[in-house]
Amino acid sequence: MIDEKRLVEKAVAAMKNAYVPYSRFRVGACALASDGSEFTGCNIENASYGLTICAERVALYKAYSEGKRDIVALAVAAEVEEPVSPCGACRQVILELAGNAVVILSNRDGSRVMRTTPGELLPYGFKL
Ligand code: THU
């Protein structure tokens, strides 16, 4: 049984580490692997804007780099009133790295959440 509320709380907490001197828009994420391990992420920007990495990708890349590939849930939170809508690049990465996960999208404090799936977020996504 996945504790989605707790995962959202972790994503909200991860927002505090966001490095966002350019957009000032904080995003946090938390990926849960099947063995119970959790990997948080936040967005990290760069003066060369295109080098910015989103919170979702940081969380998933941290999990993969630690050898955890069976991602069962991914929570994402951002400084918005309604549940955040992940960018297209992250949708592609979520589809490949966490294709079977439940995706929980949250607003800034977990008071508004939405459950979805990678396939719903990116229908007809690119696969090799
Ligand atoms: N951002 C994320 O971290 N995840 C998303 O899904 C959307 C965008 C970040 C990138 C950038 O640091 C800031 O939000 C504004 O685009």
PDB file of C-alpha atoms and ligand atoms in Angstrom:
ATOM      1  CA  MET A   1       0.000   0.000   0.000  1.00  0.00           C
ATOM      2  CA  ILE A   2       1.597   3.261  -1.123  1.00  0.00           C
ATOM      3  CA  ASP A   3       1.381   6.146   1.303  1.00  0.00           C
ATOM      4  CA  GLU A   4       0.687   8.805  -1.307  1.00  0.00           C
ATOM      5  CA  LYS A   5       0.132  11.546   1.249  1.00  0.00           C
ATOM      6  CA  ARG A   6       3.571  10.984   2.729  1.00  0.00           C
ATOM      7  CA  LEU A   7       5.172  10.953  -0.708  1.00  0.00           C
ATOM      8  CA  VAL A   8       3.514  14.278  -1.528  1.00  0.00           C
ATOM      9  CA  GLU A   9       4.799  15.696   1.759  1.00  0.00           C
ATOM     10  CA  LYS A  10       8.314  14.651   0.751  1.00  0.00           C
ATOM     11  CA  ALA A  11       7.924  16.299  -2.656  1.00  0.00           C
ATOM     12  CA  VAL A  12       6.676  19.488  -0.998  1.00  0.00           C
ATOM     13  CA  ALA A  13       9.616  19.412   1.430  1.00  0.00           C
ATOM     14  CA  ALA A  14      12.071  18.887  -1.454  1.00  0.00           C
ATOM     15  CA  MET A  15      10.959  22.219  -2.942  1.00  0.00           C
ATOM     16  CA  LYS A  16      12.988  24.021  -0.306  1.00  0.00           C
ATOM     17  CA  ASN A  17      16.264  22.899  -1.907  1.00  0.00           C
ATOM     18  CA  ALA A  18      15.339  24.161  -5.368  1.00  0.00           C
ATOM     19  CA  TYR A  19      18.075  26.306  -6.919  1.00  0.00           C
ATOM     20  CA  VAL A  20      15.951  28.788  -8.827  1.00  0.00           C
ATOM     21  CA  PRO A  21      17.682  32.194  -9.089  1.00  0.00           C
ATOM     22  CA  TYR A  22      16.180  32.792 -12.541  1.00  0.00           C
ATOM     23  CA  SER A  23      12.574  31.608 -12.452  1.00  0.00           C
ATOM     24  CA  ARG A  24      12.022  31.675  -8.669  1.00  0.00           C
ATOM     25  CA  PHE A  25       9.682  28.754  -9.348  1.00  0.00           C
ATOM     26  CA  ARG A  26      10.272  25.913  -6.925  1.00  0.00           C
ATOM     27  CA  VAL A  27       9.478  22.319  -7.849  1.00  0.00           C
ATOM     28  CA  GLY A  28       9.994  19.211  -5.721  1.00  0.00           C
ATOM     29  CA  ALA A  29       9.623  15.511  -6.444  1.00  0.00           C
ATOM     30  CA  CYS A  30       9.893  12.197  -4.662  1.00  0.00           C
ATOM     31  CA  ALA A  31      10.249   8.821  -6.367  1.00  0.00           C
ATOM     32  CA  LEU A  32       9.378   5.638  -4.495  1.00  0.00           C
ATOM     33  CA  ALA A  33      11.031   2.341  -5.497  1.00  0.00           C
ATOM     34  CA  SER A  34       9.453  -1.077  -4.956  1.00  0.00           C
ATOM     35  CA  ASP A  35      11.838  -1.843  -2.075  1.00  0.00           C
ATOM     36  CA  GLY A  36      10.585   1.225  -0.209  1.00  0.00           C
ATOM     37  CA  SER A  37      13.542   3.472  -0.895  1.00  0.00           C
ATOM     38  CA  GLU A  38      12.769   7.086  -1.723  1.00  0.00           C
ATOM     39  CA  PHE A  39      14.608   9.614  -3.841  1.00  0.00           C
ATOM     40  CA  THR A  40      13.813  13.302  -3.668  1.00  0.00           C
ATOM     41  CA  GLY A  41      14.614  15.891  -6.294  1.00  0.00           C
ATOM     42  CA  CYS A  42      14.259  19.612  -6.900  1.00  0.00           C
ATOM     43  CA  ASN A  43      14.805  21.795  -9.929  1.00  0.00           C
ATOM     44  CA  ILE A  44      18.320  23.112 -10.417  1.00  0.00           C
ATOM     45  CA  GLU A  45      18.742  26.041 -12.775  1.00  0.00           C
ATOM     46  CA  ASN A  46      21.759  27.435 -14.579  1.00  0.00           C
ATOM     47  CA  ALA A  47      22.778  30.799 -16.024  1.00  0.00           C
ATOM     48  CA  SER A  48      22.907  28.944 -19.319  1.00  0.00           C
ATOM     49  CA  TYR A  49      19.170  28.340 -19.062  1.00  0.00           C
ATOM     50  CA  GLY A  50      19.012  25.224 -21.210  1.00  0.00           C
ATOM     51  CA  LEU A  51      21.151  23.358 -18.685  1.00  0.00           C
ATOM     52  CA  THR A  52      18.400  23.589 -16.083  1.00  0.00           C
ATOM     53  CA  ILE A  53      17.127  20.238 -14.856  1.00  0.00           C
ATOM     54  CA  CYS A  54      13.627  19.656 -13.554  1.00  0.00           C
ATOM     55  CA  ALA A  55      12.799  18.159 -10.167  1.00  0.00           C
ATOM     56  CA  GLU A  56      11.194  15.035 -11.637  1.00  0.00           C
ATOM     57  CA  ARG A  57      14.289  14.144 -13.598  1.00  0.00           C
ATOM     58  CA  VAL A  58      16.606  14.737 -10.626  1.00  0.00           C
ATOM     59  CA  ALA A  59      14.524  12.337  -8.504  1.00  0.00           C
ATOM     60  CA  LEU A  60      14.352   9.640 -11.180  1.00  0.00           C
ATOM     61  CA  TYR A  61      18.016   9.942 -12.119  1.00  0.00           C
ATOM     62  CA  LYS A  62      18.992   9.674  -8.459  1.00  0.00           C
ATOM     63  CA  ALA A  63      16.956   6.461  -8.173  1.00  0.00           C
ATOM     64  CA  TYR A  64      18.451   4.952 -11.318  1.00  0.00           C
ATOM     65  CA  SER A  65      21.971   5.960 -10.373  1.00  0.00           C
ATOM     66  CA  GLU A  66      21.501   4.045  -7.122  1.00  0.00           C
ATOM     67  CA  GLY A  67      20.378   0.977  -9.030  1.00  0.00           C
ATOM     68  CA  LYS A  68      16.650   1.372  -8.282  1.00  0.00           C
ATOM     69  CA  ARG A  69      14.676   0.858 -11.465  1.00  0.00           C
ATOM     70  CA  ASP A  70      11.332  -0.380 -10.255  1.00  0.00           C
ATOM     71  CA  ILE A  71       9.678   2.957  -9.530  1.00  0.00           C
ATOM     72  CA  VAL A  72       6.180   2.448  -8.163  1.00  0.00           C
ATOM     73  CA  ALA A  73       5.202   6.051  -7.461  1.00  0.00           C
ATOM     74  CA  LEU A  74       6.351   9.561  -8.242  1.00  0.00           C
ATOM     75  CA  ALA A  75       5.047  12.664  -6.475  1.00  0.00           C
ATOM     76  CA  VAL A  76       5.629  16.149  -7.874  1.00  0.00           C
ATOM     77  CA  ALA A  77       4.835  19.450  -6.175  1.00  0.00           C
ATOM     78  CA  ALA A  78       5.304  23.063  -7.227  1.00  0.00           C
ATOM     79  CA  GLU A  79       4.485  26.613  -6.202  1.00  0.00           C
ATOM     80  CA  VAL A  80       1.093  26.674  -7.829  1.00  0.00           C
ATOM     81  CA  GLU A  81      -2.503  26.685  -6.583  1.00  0.00           C
ATOM     82  CA  GLU A  82      -3.611  23.683  -8.639  1.00  0.00           C
ATOM     83  CA  PRO A  83      -1.667  20.405  -9.135  1.00  0.00           C
ATOM     84  CA  VAL A  84       1.477  21.041 -11.195  1.00  0.00           C
ATOM     85  CA  SER A  85       1.564  19.986 -14.831  1.00  0.00           C
ATOM     86  CA  PRO A  86       4.955  18.391 -15.656  1.00  0.00           C
ATOM     87  CA  CYS A  87       6.819  19.676 -18.708  1.00  0.00           C
ATOM     88  CA  GLY A  88       6.963  17.642 -21.904  1.00  0.00           C
ATOM     89  CA  ALA A  89      10.595  16.599 -21.427  1.00  0.00           C
ATOM     90  CA  CYS A  90       9.818  15.178 -18.000  1.00  0.00           C
ATOM     91  CA  ARG A  91       6.777  13.351 -19.354  1.00  0.00           C
ATOM     92  CA  GLN A  92       9.040  11.565 -21.813  1.00  0.00           C
ATOM     93  CA  VAL A  93      11.518  10.649 -19.059  1.00  0.00           C
ATOM     94  CA  ILE A  94       8.759   9.538 -16.668  1.00  0.00           C
ATOM     95  CA  LEU A  95       7.295   7.293 -19.371  1.00  0.00           C
ATOM     96  CA  GLU A  96      10.602   5.495 -19.879  1.00  0.00           C
ATOM     97  CA  LEU A  97      12.014   5.416 -16.341  1.00  0.00           C
ATOM     98  CA  ALA A  98       8.812   5.078 -14.329  1.00  0.00           C
ATOM     99  CA  GLY A  99       6.345   3.732 -16.869  1.00  0.00           C
ATOM    100  CA  ASN A 100       4.373   1.677 -14.347  1.00  0.00           C
ATOM    101  CA  ALA A 101       4.345   4.238 -11.569  1.00  0.00           C
ATOM    102  CA  VAL A 102       1.387   6.085 -10.195  1.00  0.00           C
ATOM    103  CA  VAL A 103       2.107   9.788 -10.638  1.00  0.00           C
ATOM    104  CA  ILE A 104       0.764  12.146  -8.008  1.00  0.00           C
ATOM    105  CA  LEU A 105       0.719  15.815  -8.901  1.00  0.00           C
ATOM    106  CA  SER A 106       0.381  18.367  -6.138  1.00  0.00           C
ATOM    107  CA  ASN A 107       0.131  22.058  -5.541  1.00  0.00           C
ATOM    108  CA  ARG A 108       2.428  23.956  -3.162  1.00  0.00           C
ATOM    109  CA  ASP A 109       1.220  22.428   0.084  1.00  0.00           C
ATOM    110  CA  GLY A 110      -0.414  19.130  -0.771  1.00  0.00           C
ATOM    111  CA  SER A 111      -3.934  20.536  -0.380  1.00  0.00           C
ATOM    112  CA  ARG A 112      -4.779  19.871  -4.040  1.00  0.00           C
ATOM    113  CA  VAL A 113      -3.569  16.608  -5.608  1.00  0.00           C
ATOM    114  CA  MET A 114      -4.291  14.613  -8.717  1.00  0.00           C
ATOM    115  CA  ARG A 115      -3.413  11.004  -9.560  1.00  0.00           C
ATOM    116  CA  THR A 116      -2.403  10.077 -13.067  1.00  0.00           C
ATOM    117  CA  THR A 117      -0.200   7.696 -15.061  1.00  0.00           C
ATOM    118  CA  PRO A 118       2.802   8.141 -17.372  1.00  0.00           C
ATOM    119  CA  GLY A 119       0.660   6.988 -20.312  1.00  0.00           C
ATOM    120  CA  GLU A 120      -2.001   9.542 -19.528  1.00  0.00           C
ATOM    121  CA  LEU A 121       0.602  12.277 -19.235  1.00  0.00           C
ATOM    122  CA  LEU A 122       2.202  11.378 -22.562  1.00  0.00           C
ATOM    123  CA  PRO A 123      -0.014   9.413 -24.907  1.00  0.00           C
ATOM    124  CA  TYR A 124       1.862   7.972 -27.881  1.00  0.00           C
ATOM    125  CA  GLY A 125       5.234   8.778 -26.241  1.00  0.00           C
ATOM    126  CA  PHE A 126       8.466   8.028 -28.060  1.00  0.00           C
ATOM    127  CA  LYS A 127       9.920   4.544 -27.554  1.00  0.00           C
ATOM    128  CA  LEU A 128      12.781   2.775 -29.303  1.00  0.00           C
TER     129      LEU A 128
HETATM  130  N1  THU B   1      10.291  22.718 -13.852  1.00  0.00           N
HETATM  131  C1  THU B   1      10.364  21.524 -13.182  1.00  0.00           C
HETATM  132  O1  THU B   1      11.205  21.338 -12.303  1.00  0.00           O
HETATM  133  N2  THU B   1       9.491  20.542 -13.535  1.00  0.00           N
HETATM  134  C2  THU B   1       8.512  20.686 -14.482  1.00  0.00           C
HETATM  135  O2  THU B   1       7.825  19.725 -14.808  1.00  0.00           O
HETATM  136  C3  THU B   1       8.255  22.006 -15.069  1.00  0.00           C
HETATM  137  C4  THU B   1       9.361  22.984 -14.925  1.00  0.00           C
HETATM  138  C5  THU B   1      11.231  23.798 -13.477  1.00  0.00           C
HETATM  139  C6  THU B   1      12.266  24.137 -14.509  1.00  0.00           C
HETATM  140  C7  THU B   1      12.606  25.542 -14.136  1.00  0.00           C
HETATM  141  O3  THU B   1      13.591  25.521 -13.126  1.00  0.00           O
HETATM  142  C8  THU B   1      11.334  26.108 -13.553  1.00  0.00           C
HETATM  143  O4  THU B   1      10.521  24.986 -13.245  1.00  0.00           O
HETATM  144  C9  THU B   1      10.578  27.035 -14.460  1.00  0.00           C
HETATM  145  O5  THU B   1      10.401  26.502 -15.707  1.00  0.00           O
END
